[in-house]
Amino acid sequence: QVQLQESGPGLVKPSQTLSLICTVSGDSVSSGTHYWSWIRQPAGRGLEWIGRIYIDGVTNYNPSLKSRVTVSVDTSNNQFSLKLSSVTAADTAVYYCARESPITAAVVDWGQGTLVTVSS
Amino acid sequence: DIQMTQSPSTLSASVGDRVTITCRASQNINTWLAWYQQKPGKAPKLLIYKAFSLESGVPSRFSGSGSGTEFTLTISSLQPDDFATYYCQQYYSYVTFGQGTKVEFK
């Protein structure tokens, strides 16, 4: 059974960079069979896909966030990470790491989510 | 970008009701559509993938249909555990979610 766990600061100051890590167990981030993604959800609002990484470090990003987002992978620790630069209050949200299946064309596993607040 | 529009935004229903939620895509996405259920404070849970395929372990009262730009999620007989928010998601070009449909007690 795959498990994903987000970790990182819960409070980030405006204009700084938000950094989160997702630790994966039960699968390998280098297996090439799934995509590894970040999705966020502001309080009381809907889901927004941020971006993904997959085989050989290929990345795809939400066009609306592309200029500020970097997703990378650490195969030695079986983790992947998110960096979102120049944050504002609008980036306050619960951030989920997730595993996508290109076969089912869906997000099949989710972390529990971590709240990141942008405030001075 | 592909936009996903769900209707209604809120749906009031009773246990035993047949419930239908609609999702429209801004362009043809074939059957690259999934449905999720989310309860407060929890991560979403996959219900349906590729428009009509039921995820393992999901009760058969959930079903999906549609192709192209119009899709539906149907709950044949609403159960107490089904009161939640439901999201559609396209996978044709990257990933986009609908804005959600909250199913609440009538």
Coordinates of C-alpha atoms in Angstrom, one line a residue:
Chain A
Q1 CA 0.0 0.0 0.0
V2 CA 1.4 3.3 -1.0
Q3 CA 1.7 6.1 1.6
L4 CA 2.6 9.7 1.0
Q5 CA 3.5 12.2 3.7
E6 CA 4.1 15.9 3.3
S7 CA 6.5 17.9 5.4
G8 CA 7.7 21.4 5.6
P9 CA 7.1 24.8 7.3
G10 CA 3.5 25.7 8.0
L11 CA 4.2 29.4 7.9
V12 CA 5.9 31.3 5.1
K13 CA 6.5 35.1 4.8
P14 CA 5.2 37.0 1.7
S15 CA 7.7 37.1 -1.2
Q16 CA 9.6 34.1 0.2
T17 CA 9.8 30.6 -1.2
L18 CA 7.5 27.8 0.0
S19 CA 9.3 24.5 0.2
L20 CA 7.6 21.1 0.8
I21 CA 8.8 17.5 0.7
C22 CA 6.8 14.4 0.1
T23 CA 8.1 11.1 1.5
V24 CA 6.9 8.0 -0.4
S25 CA 6.6 4.5 1.0
G26 CA 5.3 1.4 -0.8
D27 CA 6.5 2.6 -4.2
S28 CA 9.6 4.0 -5.8
V29 CA 9.6 7.6 -7.2
S30 CA 12.0 6.3 -9.9
S31 CA 9.8 3.3 -11.0
G32 CA 8.5 5.2 -14.0
T33 CA 5.0 3.7 -13.7
H34 CA 3.4 6.7 -12.0
Y35 CA 3.6 10.5 -11.9
W36 CA 4.3 12.3 -8.7
S37 CA 2.3 15.5 -8.2
W38 CA 1.4 18.5 -6.0
I39 CA -2.1 19.7 -5.6
R40 CA -3.4 22.5 -3.4
Q41 CA -6.7 23.6 -1.9
P42 CA -7.4 27.0 -0.3
A43 CA -9.8 26.8 2.6
G44 CA -13.3 26.3 1.5
R45 CA -12.4 26.2 -2.1
G46 CA -11.7 23.7 -4.9
L47 CA -8.6 21.7 -5.9
E48 CA -5.8 23.2 -8.0
W49 CA -3.2 21.0 -9.7
I50 CA 0.3 22.5 -9.4
G51 CA 2.5 20.2 -11.3
R52 CA 4.2 16.8 -11.6
I53 CA 7.4 14.9 -12.1
Y54 CA 8.0 11.6 -13.7
I55 CA 10.5 9.4 -15.5
D56 CA 13.9 10.8 -16.0
G57 CA 12.9 14.0 -14.1
V58 CA 10.4 15.3 -16.7
T59 CA 8.2 17.9 -15.3
N60 CA 4.8 19.4 -16.2
Y61 CA 3.4 22.5 -14.5
N62 CA 0.1 24.4 -14.3
P63 CA 0.5 27.2 -16.8
S64 CA -0.9 29.7 -14.3
L65 CA 1.9 28.8 -11.8
K66 CA 4.7 27.7 -14.1
S67 CA 6.9 30.8 -13.6
R68 CA 7.1 30.2 -9.9
V69 CA 7.1 26.4 -9.5
T70 CA 9.8 23.8 -9.4
V71 CA 9.1 20.1 -8.7
S72 CA 12.2 17.9 -8.2
V73 CA 12.9 14.3 -7.1
D74 CA 15.4 12.8 -4.6
T75 CA 15.6 9.1 -5.5
S76 CA 18.1 8.3 -2.8
N77 CA 15.5 9.2 -0.1
N78 CA 12.5 8.2 -2.2
Q79 CA 11.1 11.8 -1.9
F80 CA 9.9 14.5 -4.2
S81 CA 9.7 18.2 -3.5
L82 CA 7.9 21.4 -4.3
K83 CA 9.2 24.9 -4.4
L84 CA 6.9 27.9 -5.0
S85 CA 8.6 31.2 -5.2
S86 CA 7.4 34.8 -4.5
V87 CA 4.4 33.7 -2.4
T88 CA 1.5 35.9 -1.5
A89 CA -1.5 35.4 0.7
A90 CA -3.3 33.8 -2.3
D91 CA -0.9 30.9 -1.9
T92 CA -2.3 30.0 1.5
A93 CA -3.8 26.5 1.2
V94 CA -3.6 22.9 2.1
Y95 CA -1.0 21.3 -0.1
Y96 CA -1.3 17.6 -1.0
C97 CA 1.4 15.4 -2.6
A98 CA -0.1 12.7 -4.7
R99 CA 0.5 9.8 -7.1
E100 CA -1.1 9.9 -10.5
S101 CA -1.6 6.8 -12.7
P102 CA -1.2 7.5 -16.4
I103 CA -3.1 4.2 -17.0
T104 CA -6.2 5.1 -15.1
A105 CA -5.7 8.8 -15.9
A106 CA -6.4 9.8 -12.3
V107 CA -4.9 10.7 -9.0
V108 CA -4.9 7.3 -7.2
D109 CA -3.2 8.1 -3.9
W110 CA -3.0 11.3 -1.8
G111 CA -1.0 12.4 1.2
Q112 CA -3.0 13.7 4.2
G113 CA -2.2 17.3 3.2
T114 CA -0.4 20.1 5.0
L115 CA -1.6 23.6 5.7
V116 CA 0.8 26.3 4.5
T117 CA -0.1 29.9 5.6
V118 CA 1.5 32.9 3.9
S119 CA 1.7 35.7 6.4
S120 CA 4.2 38.2 7.9
Chain B
D1 CA -6.3 25.6 -20.7
I2 CA -9.2 23.2 -20.3
Q3 CA -11.9 24.5 -18.0
M4 CA -14.2 22.1 -16.1
T5 CA -17.7 23.3 -15.0
Q6 CA -19.8 21.4 -12.5
S7 CA -23.5 21.8 -11.8
P8 CA -25.1 22.3 -9.5
S9 CA -22.7 23.8 -7.0
T10 CA -24.9 22.6 -4.1
L11 CA -27.4 19.8 -4.1
S12 CA -29.9 19.1 -1.3
A13 CA -31.0 15.5 -1.1
S14 CA -32.3 12.8 1.2
V15 CA -31.2 9.3 1.9
G16 CA -32.4 7.0 -0.8
D17 CA -32.6 9.7 -3.5
R18 CA -31.1 9.3 -6.9
V19 CA -28.5 12.0 -7.4
T20 CA -26.9 13.3 -10.6
I21 CA -24.0 15.7 -10.9
T22 CA -23.0 17.1 -14.3
C23 CA -19.5 18.1 -15.4
R24 CA -18.8 20.0 -18.7
A25 CA -15.4 20.4 -20.3
S26 CA -14.5 23.5 -22.4
Q27 CA -13.2 21.2 -25.1
N28 CA -13.4 17.6 -26.2
I29 CA -11.6 15.4 -23.6
N30 CA -12.8 12.0 -24.9
T31 CA -13.2 9.9 -21.8
W32 CA -10.3 11.3 -19.9
L33 CA -12.4 12.2 -16.8
A34 CA -12.3 11.1 -13.2
W35 CA -14.6 11.7 -10.2
Y36 CA -13.6 12.2 -6.6
Q37 CA -15.4 12.4 -3.3
Q38 CA -14.0 14.6 -0.5
K39 CA -15.1 14.9 3.1
P40 CA -14.1 17.8 5.4
G41 CA -10.5 17.7 6.5
K42 CA -9.7 14.7 4.3
A43 CA -8.0 14.1 1.0
P44 CA -10.1 13.4 -2.0
K45 CA -10.9 9.8 -2.8
L46 CA -11.0 8.4 -6.4
L47 CA -14.5 7.0 -7.3
I48 CA -14.5 6.8 -11.1
Y49 CA -11.8 6.9 -13.8
K50 CA -11.9 7.1 -17.6
A51 CA -15.5 8.5 -17.3
F52 CA -17.2 5.2 -16.3
S53 CA -14.7 2.8 -14.7
L54 CA -15.4 2.1 -11.0
E55 CA -12.3 2.3 -8.8
S56 CA -11.8 -0.9 -6.8
G57 CA -13.6 -0.9 -3.5
V58 CA -16.1 1.8 -4.5
P59 CA -19.8 0.9 -4.0
S60 CA -21.7 0.0 -7.2
R61 CA -24.3 2.7 -6.4
F62 CA -21.8 5.1 -7.9
S63 CA -21.6 5.3 -11.7
G64 CA -20.2 7.6 -14.4
S65 CA -21.1 8.3 -17.9
G66 CA -20.4 10.6 -20.8
S67 CA -17.7 11.4 -23.3
G68 CA -16.5 14.4 -25.2
T69 CA -17.5 17.5 -23.3
E70 CA -20.4 16.3 -21.0
F71 CA -20.2 13.9 -18.2
T72 CA -22.4 12.8 -15.3
L73 CA -21.8 11.1 -11.9
T74 CA -24.9 9.3 -10.6
I75 CA -25.5 7.9 -7.1
S76 CA -28.4 5.5 -7.5
S77 CA -29.5 5.6 -3.9
L78 CA -27.9 8.1 -1.6
Q79 CA -26.5 6.7 1.6
P80 CA -25.6 8.6 4.8
D81 CA -21.9 8.2 4.0
D82 CA -22.3 9.9 0.6
F83 CA -22.9 13.4 1.9
A84 CA -19.7 15.1 0.8
T85 CA -18.3 17.3 -2.0
Y86 CA -17.7 15.8 -5.4
Y87 CA -15.1 16.9 -8.0
C88 CA -14.6 16.0 -11.6
Q89 CA -11.1 16.1 -13.1
Q90 CA -9.9 16.1 -16.7
Y91 CA -6.7 14.3 -17.7
Y92 CA -6.6 15.1 -21.4
S93 CA -4.2 18.0 -21.1
Y94 CA -2.4 18.1 -17.7
V95 CA -4.9 18.1 -14.9
T96 CA -7.9 20.4 -14.2
F97 CA -10.6 20.0 -11.5
G98 CA -14.2 21.2 -11.5
Q99 CA -15.2 23.7 -8.8
G100 CA -17.0 21.0 -6.8
T101 CA -20.6 20.0 -5.9
K102 CA -21.6 19.8 -2.3
V103 CA -24.2 17.2 -1.6
E104 CA -26.0 18.2 1.6
F105 CA -29.0 17.0 3.7
K106 CA -32.3 18.3 2.5

